[in-house]
């Protein structure tokens, strides 16, 4: 069983979450205020930081992480620097994927992130494949795949989890269900509008995969659970399914992200009533950063001033990251013909 | 040197690959389809059973698994069975595998081989007779390997299984399984990609033939020789990468070309080869380029109708005669 | 058990089961003579499923099947001559020789198609159910498929959608689990390539009504199909019926290992020496013998009546084979017809 995070680790975790959020705000700024930097659709991880970070903290350097179109936060959670992440989002060659992938495919090989798929469910079979490779090569690596609740509607999911279960592979299915209201996050049944199951975990349970529901907004619930499952997966006890329940950030309700009331203000953590009406209940009940920061202050791990200082530092780091990205070279047009084949 | 069937040649190539690199694994091992020649593949299971994983009927799932495994240190070969089954896995084969290298500017490779038996096998009817090779040619980032002889099957399988870092579609055919040819077992026999072979020299007309059409083209050439027409048969052996030079050299020599492939005419393999020849070999041509291909119909069940729409040696002969007089 | 049907309907069900059996025997005989092209699949041992489901169906209900379709098509009242002609690829077949055995159908009897791609038929069948729902019809769409289809993502997607939208669909899964004991409720019955404990667990996890029945028992099949139909028509949604049968030992390239069926074995319990090793089949696993046995034991029909019916069916089948053998092959040019509607 994992030991509780130390105070230093808790503080580092809060910093990382702030950095993830501030980096995504810079992405939104690039989309909104800089012409042509982000031409198409993009997705931000605001409001889910605790889930991705909690899972990534459980992993070792040689493990594989697979994710989706909503990958920016995962890459940073996994240890990626915001500069090359944002550079990739705007297609510059100093991005992790050298500008080839853009927002849908922020791939970072050195972090074990080999693919992110823009196709719903696209990465689940590949993640199982990595686990198959691990088991064949007899290493103690683990393959962890992040995906959303929508993936359970895809046939690819069924086929992949069936084989993972049949062959007892070291893969952790980390399903981030961001359609759960606050009262549904911890327990009880939560119906989905597009899946006929009463609860998501009914499906992997039917396939004899050990499944857990966790409050994704609570990093201190996610981290120990995932730590435990990762150890057990290395031991050949996998696969595992985790439904990480989150309440969607109101800025992610529309087709494009929207910074309701402007960039996040740390003061909202202490007094949500000062925020835009649309954000208040989310800030009170569901914002992972607010919940974590309040708890750390209450427990005496950090002071409000320290939280605010860390936030300022994270904001500065994110701003530097944006500058790094904007200074990155645009790919040479002819390089479109490169790297078709090895 | 030994006379072998195509099945024996491919089986040899698979066994040698499994022997030489422990990263080579098989997902499914149903080579040879329903033909009697499938017994040639039995030694694979006999010698390497622990390297074979028999999957459930879940093509999308297990092709994705093969892709993920290829990206993380294994060299999987997926025995898909009937080519039409690859349609179930299309999102992974066409929309994930080719992204690995290009989409990461060379950081991630995906050495996976998708083996499938395409085309008109006899009584396959509408859903078991598809020829998807041109769909895969039209998808950038996929290598496309189309052997038509035992030595080529062995040699190309070894190259893609052991040397290549790219996702590959390996096209096979039930009616190839019994085709015979010489194989030099003493030689490693690996065949590089993008190297065509002149299977038969000639002077009056070039027949570019792919996969199962190679044997039919050679049969046609024999017959044409008795009628005083000397046909040169060029076998591309791989379509991606394609050896244009050898093809165009032959066109320059003869000035007349028939292109033969067992896939439907529109946007088929024969059509693309014909376009390349017309565009790049125009000066050499003394007649239009003729295509021999399946007409644009689904494949009917009964042998009579099925035979009616299957490109044969006779079709090649007719096409040659239309441009040689 | 005896299905709750009128005497006439019982006789029809028995007639159809006998016809399916004689049809399949004729197939095997003619294949061995070299008259049947390609690979084909027989439903020996599964006659009660076809007849039981069919007896619960209305003429305007629609039935879909797979490569193992002969019995299903016959059970809907198909002319055995036209069906057999199709298997031989003749111009007089239901598909005018284009479809063959793999795609057996009888469109005018509301059996529009059979797909030979495993699970390929499921999404199509629920589509028919969707159309019925949209048009407000009091009908159901019935899809017959095997346990292998449950390994496919398409099956998963179809079951989810049918459940979510409460479509009037009967999923009839014929689980002829190879060599496994046929005892409903026994946990070890699942197919070796599925991580489910029970085949019905998947549909259950997706909120669908499920039931498991004994495929040798005509009454059991009929009762389940009838109830499922009523629920479907009443707007209560789809049902997943697992029908358990023991696989007939004739093999993948069928051989008449249990001989030409001798209906008198139903009451004498005797078998000639050459079939002595098949005695379990005759006693427990052969649905045709079982139905004859029960109908006679309950005195609904006399032995003479049953034997006379069988002789009549055999004669009908003999004529059907003759018709098919004598029918012309399709005109070659018709290969290009029927690509597009006129």
Short mmCIF file of N, CA and C in Angstrom, two decimals, chain C residues 9-62:
data_model
loop_
_atom_site.label_atom_id
_atom_site.label_comp_id
_atom_site.label_asym_id
_atom_site.label_seq_id
_atom_site.Cartn_x
_atom_site.Cartn_y
_atom_site.Cartn_z
N UNK C 9 -49.87 -25.42 -35.12
CA UNK C 9 -48.60 -24.72 -35.06
C UNK C 9 -47.48 -25.64 -34.57
N UNK C 10 -47.84 -26.56 -33.68
CA UNK C 10 -46.84 -27.55 -33.24
C UNK C 10 -46.40 -28.39 -34.43
N UNK C 11 -47.36 -28.77 -35.22
CA UNK C 11 -47.04 -29.61 -36.37
C UNK C 11 -46.15 -28.84 -37.34
N UNK C 12 -46.46 -27.56 -37.51
CA UNK C 12 -45.64 -26.74 -38.40
C UNK C 12 -44.21 -26.64 -37.89
N UNK C 13 -44.08 -26.45 -36.59
CA UNK C 13 -42.74 -26.35 -36.00
C UNK C 13 -41.97 -27.65 -36.21
N UNK C 14 -42.63 -28.75 -35.97
CA UNK C 14 -41.99 -30.05 -36.17
C UNK C 14 -41.62 -30.24 -37.63
N UNK C 15 -42.54 -29.89 -38.51
CA UNK C 15 -42.29 -30.01 -39.95
C UNK C 15 -41.04 -29.22 -40.32
N UNK C 16 -40.97 -28.01 -39.80
CA UNK C 16 -39.83 -27.17 -40.15
C UNK C 16 -38.52 -27.75 -39.61
N UNK C 17 -38.57 -28.28 -38.41
CA UNK C 17 -37.35 -28.88 -37.85
C UNK C 17 -36.92 -30.08 -38.69
N UNK C 18 -37.89 -30.89 -39.08
CA UNK C 18 -37.55 -32.04 -39.92
C UNK C 18 -36.99 -31.58 -41.26
N UNK C 19 -37.60 -30.54 -41.81
CA UNK C 19 -37.14 -30.04 -43.11
C UNK C 19 -35.72 -29.49 -43.01
N UNK C 20 -35.44 -28.78 -41.93
CA UNK C 20 -34.07 -28.26 -41.75
C UNK C 20 -33.09 -29.41 -41.69
N UNK C 21 -33.44 -30.44 -40.94
CA UNK C 21 -32.54 -31.59 -40.80
C UNK C 21 -32.31 -32.27 -42.14
N UNK C 22 -33.39 -32.50 -42.88
CA UNK C 22 -33.25 -33.20 -44.17
C UNK C 22 -32.51 -32.31 -45.16
N UNK C 23 -32.73 -31.02 -45.04
CA UNK C 23 -32.05 -30.05 -45.91
C UNK C 23 -30.55 -30.13 -45.68
N UNK C 24 -30.15 -30.10 -44.44
CA UNK C 24 -28.72 -30.11 -44.12
C UNK C 24 -28.09 -31.44 -44.50
N UNK C 25 -28.82 -32.51 -44.32
CA UNK C 25 -28.29 -33.82 -44.73
C UNK C 25 -28.07 -33.83 -46.24
N UNK C 26 -29.03 -33.26 -46.97
CA UNK C 26 -28.90 -33.21 -48.43
C UNK C 26 -27.69 -32.39 -48.84
N UNK C 27 -27.47 -31.31 -48.10
CA UNK C 27 -26.30 -30.45 -48.36
C UNK C 27 -25.02 -31.26 -48.25
N UNK C 28 -24.92 -32.01 -47.18
CA UNK C 28 -23.70 -32.78 -46.92
C UNK C 28 -23.52 -33.84 -47.99
N UNK C 29 -24.61 -34.53 -48.32
CA UNK C 29 -24.54 -35.58 -49.33
C UNK C 29 -24.12 -34.99 -50.67
N UNK C 30 -24.75 -33.90 -51.04
CA UNK C 30 -24.44 -33.30 -52.35
C UNK C 30 -23.03 -32.71 -52.38
N UNK C 31 -22.57 -32.21 -51.22
CA UNK C 31 -21.20 -31.70 -51.20
C UNK C 31 -20.21 -32.82 -51.45
N UNK C 32 -20.46 -33.95 -50.82
CA UNK C 32 -19.56 -35.08 -51.01
C UNK C 32 -19.58 -35.60 -52.44
N UNK C 33 -20.67 -35.32 -53.14
CA UNK C 33 -20.73 -35.71 -54.56
C UNK C 33 -20.07 -34.65 -55.45
N UNK C 34 -19.64 -33.55 -54.84
CA UNK C 34 -18.98 -32.52 -55.62
C UNK C 34 -19.92 -31.49 -56.21
N UNK C 35 -21.16 -31.47 -55.73
CA UNK C 35 -22.15 -30.55 -56.32
C UNK C 35 -22.29 -29.22 -55.58
N UNK C 36 -21.68 -29.10 -54.41
CA UNK C 36 -21.81 -27.86 -53.63
C UNK C 36 -20.47 -27.15 -53.62
N UNK C 37 -20.42 -25.94 -54.17
CA UNK C 37 -19.14 -25.22 -54.21
C UNK C 37 -18.77 -24.62 -52.86
N UNK C 38 -17.49 -24.62 -52.59
CA UNK C 38 -16.97 -23.84 -51.48
C UNK C 38 -17.22 -24.41 -50.11
N UNK C 39 -17.05 -23.54 -49.12
CA UNK C 39 -17.21 -23.91 -47.73
C UNK C 39 -18.63 -23.56 -47.30
N UNK C 40 -19.25 -24.42 -46.50
CA UNK C 40 -20.63 -24.16 -46.08
C UNK C 40 -20.80 -24.56 -44.63
N UNK C 41 -21.87 -24.17 -44.02
CA UNK C 41 -22.08 -24.39 -42.59
C UNK C 41 -23.48 -24.92 -42.35
N UNK C 42 -23.59 -25.96 -41.54
CA UNK C 42 -24.90 -26.56 -41.30
C UNK C 42 -25.37 -26.30 -39.89
N UNK C 43 -26.69 -26.36 -39.73
CA UNK C 43 -27.27 -26.13 -38.40
C UNK C 43 -27.84 -27.40 -37.78
N UNK C 44 -27.21 -28.53 -38.08
CA UNK C 44 -27.66 -29.76 -37.44
C UNK C 44 -27.47 -29.61 -35.93
N UNK C 45 -28.49 -29.91 -35.19
CA UNK C 45 -28.41 -29.75 -33.74
C UNK C 45 -28.94 -28.42 -33.25
N UNK C 46 -29.27 -27.53 -34.17
CA UNK C 46 -29.76 -26.21 -33.78
C UNK C 46 -31.15 -25.94 -34.35
N UNK C 47 -31.82 -26.99 -34.76
CA UNK C 47 -33.13 -26.83 -35.40
C UNK C 47 -34.18 -26.23 -34.46
N UNK C 48 -34.11 -26.59 -33.20
CA UNK C 48 -35.14 -26.10 -32.26
C UNK C 48 -35.02 -24.59 -32.07
N UNK C 49 -33.81 -24.07 -32.19
CA UNK C 49 -33.64 -22.62 -32.07
C UNK C 49 -34.37 -21.92 -33.19
N UNK C 50 -34.10 -22.38 -34.41
CA UNK C 50 -34.73 -21.76 -35.56
C UNK C 50 -36.25 -21.88 -35.47
N UNK C 51 -36.72 -23.09 -35.21
CA UNK C 51 -38.17 -23.32 -35.21
C UNK C 51 -38.84 -22.64 -34.03
N UNK C 52 -38.21 -22.66 -32.89
CA UNK C 52 -38.81 -22.07 -31.70
C UNK C 52 -38.93 -20.56 -31.81
N UNK C 53 -37.87 -19.93 -32.31
CA UNK C 53 -37.91 -18.48 -32.48
C UNK C 53 -38.94 -18.12 -33.54
N UNK C 54 -38.90 -18.86 -34.64
CA UNK C 54 -39.81 -18.57 -35.73
C UNK C 54 -41.26 -18.70 -35.31
N UNK C 55 -41.55 -19.70 -34.47
CA UNK C 55 -42.93 -19.91 -34.04
C UNK C 55 -43.45 -18.75 -33.21
N UNK C 56 -42.53 -17.98 -32.65
CA UNK C 56 -42.95 -16.83 -31.84
C UNK C 56 -43.06 -15.56 -32.68
N UNK C 57 -42.61 -15.63 -33.94
CA UNK C 57 -42.55 -14.43 -34.77
C UNK C 57 -43.80 -14.23 -35.61
N UNK C 58 -44.06 -12.99 -35.92
CA UNK C 58 -45.11 -12.58 -36.84
C UNK C 58 -44.54 -12.61 -38.26
N UNK C 59 -45.40 -12.66 -39.27
CA UNK C 59 -44.86 -12.64 -40.63
C UNK C 59 -44.16 -11.33 -40.96
N UNK C 60 -44.56 -10.23 -40.33
CA UNK C 60 -43.92 -8.95 -40.63
C UNK C 60 -42.71 -8.64 -39.77
N UNK C 61 -42.37 -9.55 -38.88
CA UNK C 61 -41.11 -9.38 -38.15
C UNK C 61 -39.99 -9.69 -39.15
N UNK C 62 -38.83 -9.14 -38.87
CA UNK C 62 -37.71 -9.35 -39.79
C UNK C 62 -36.64 -10.19 -39.12
#
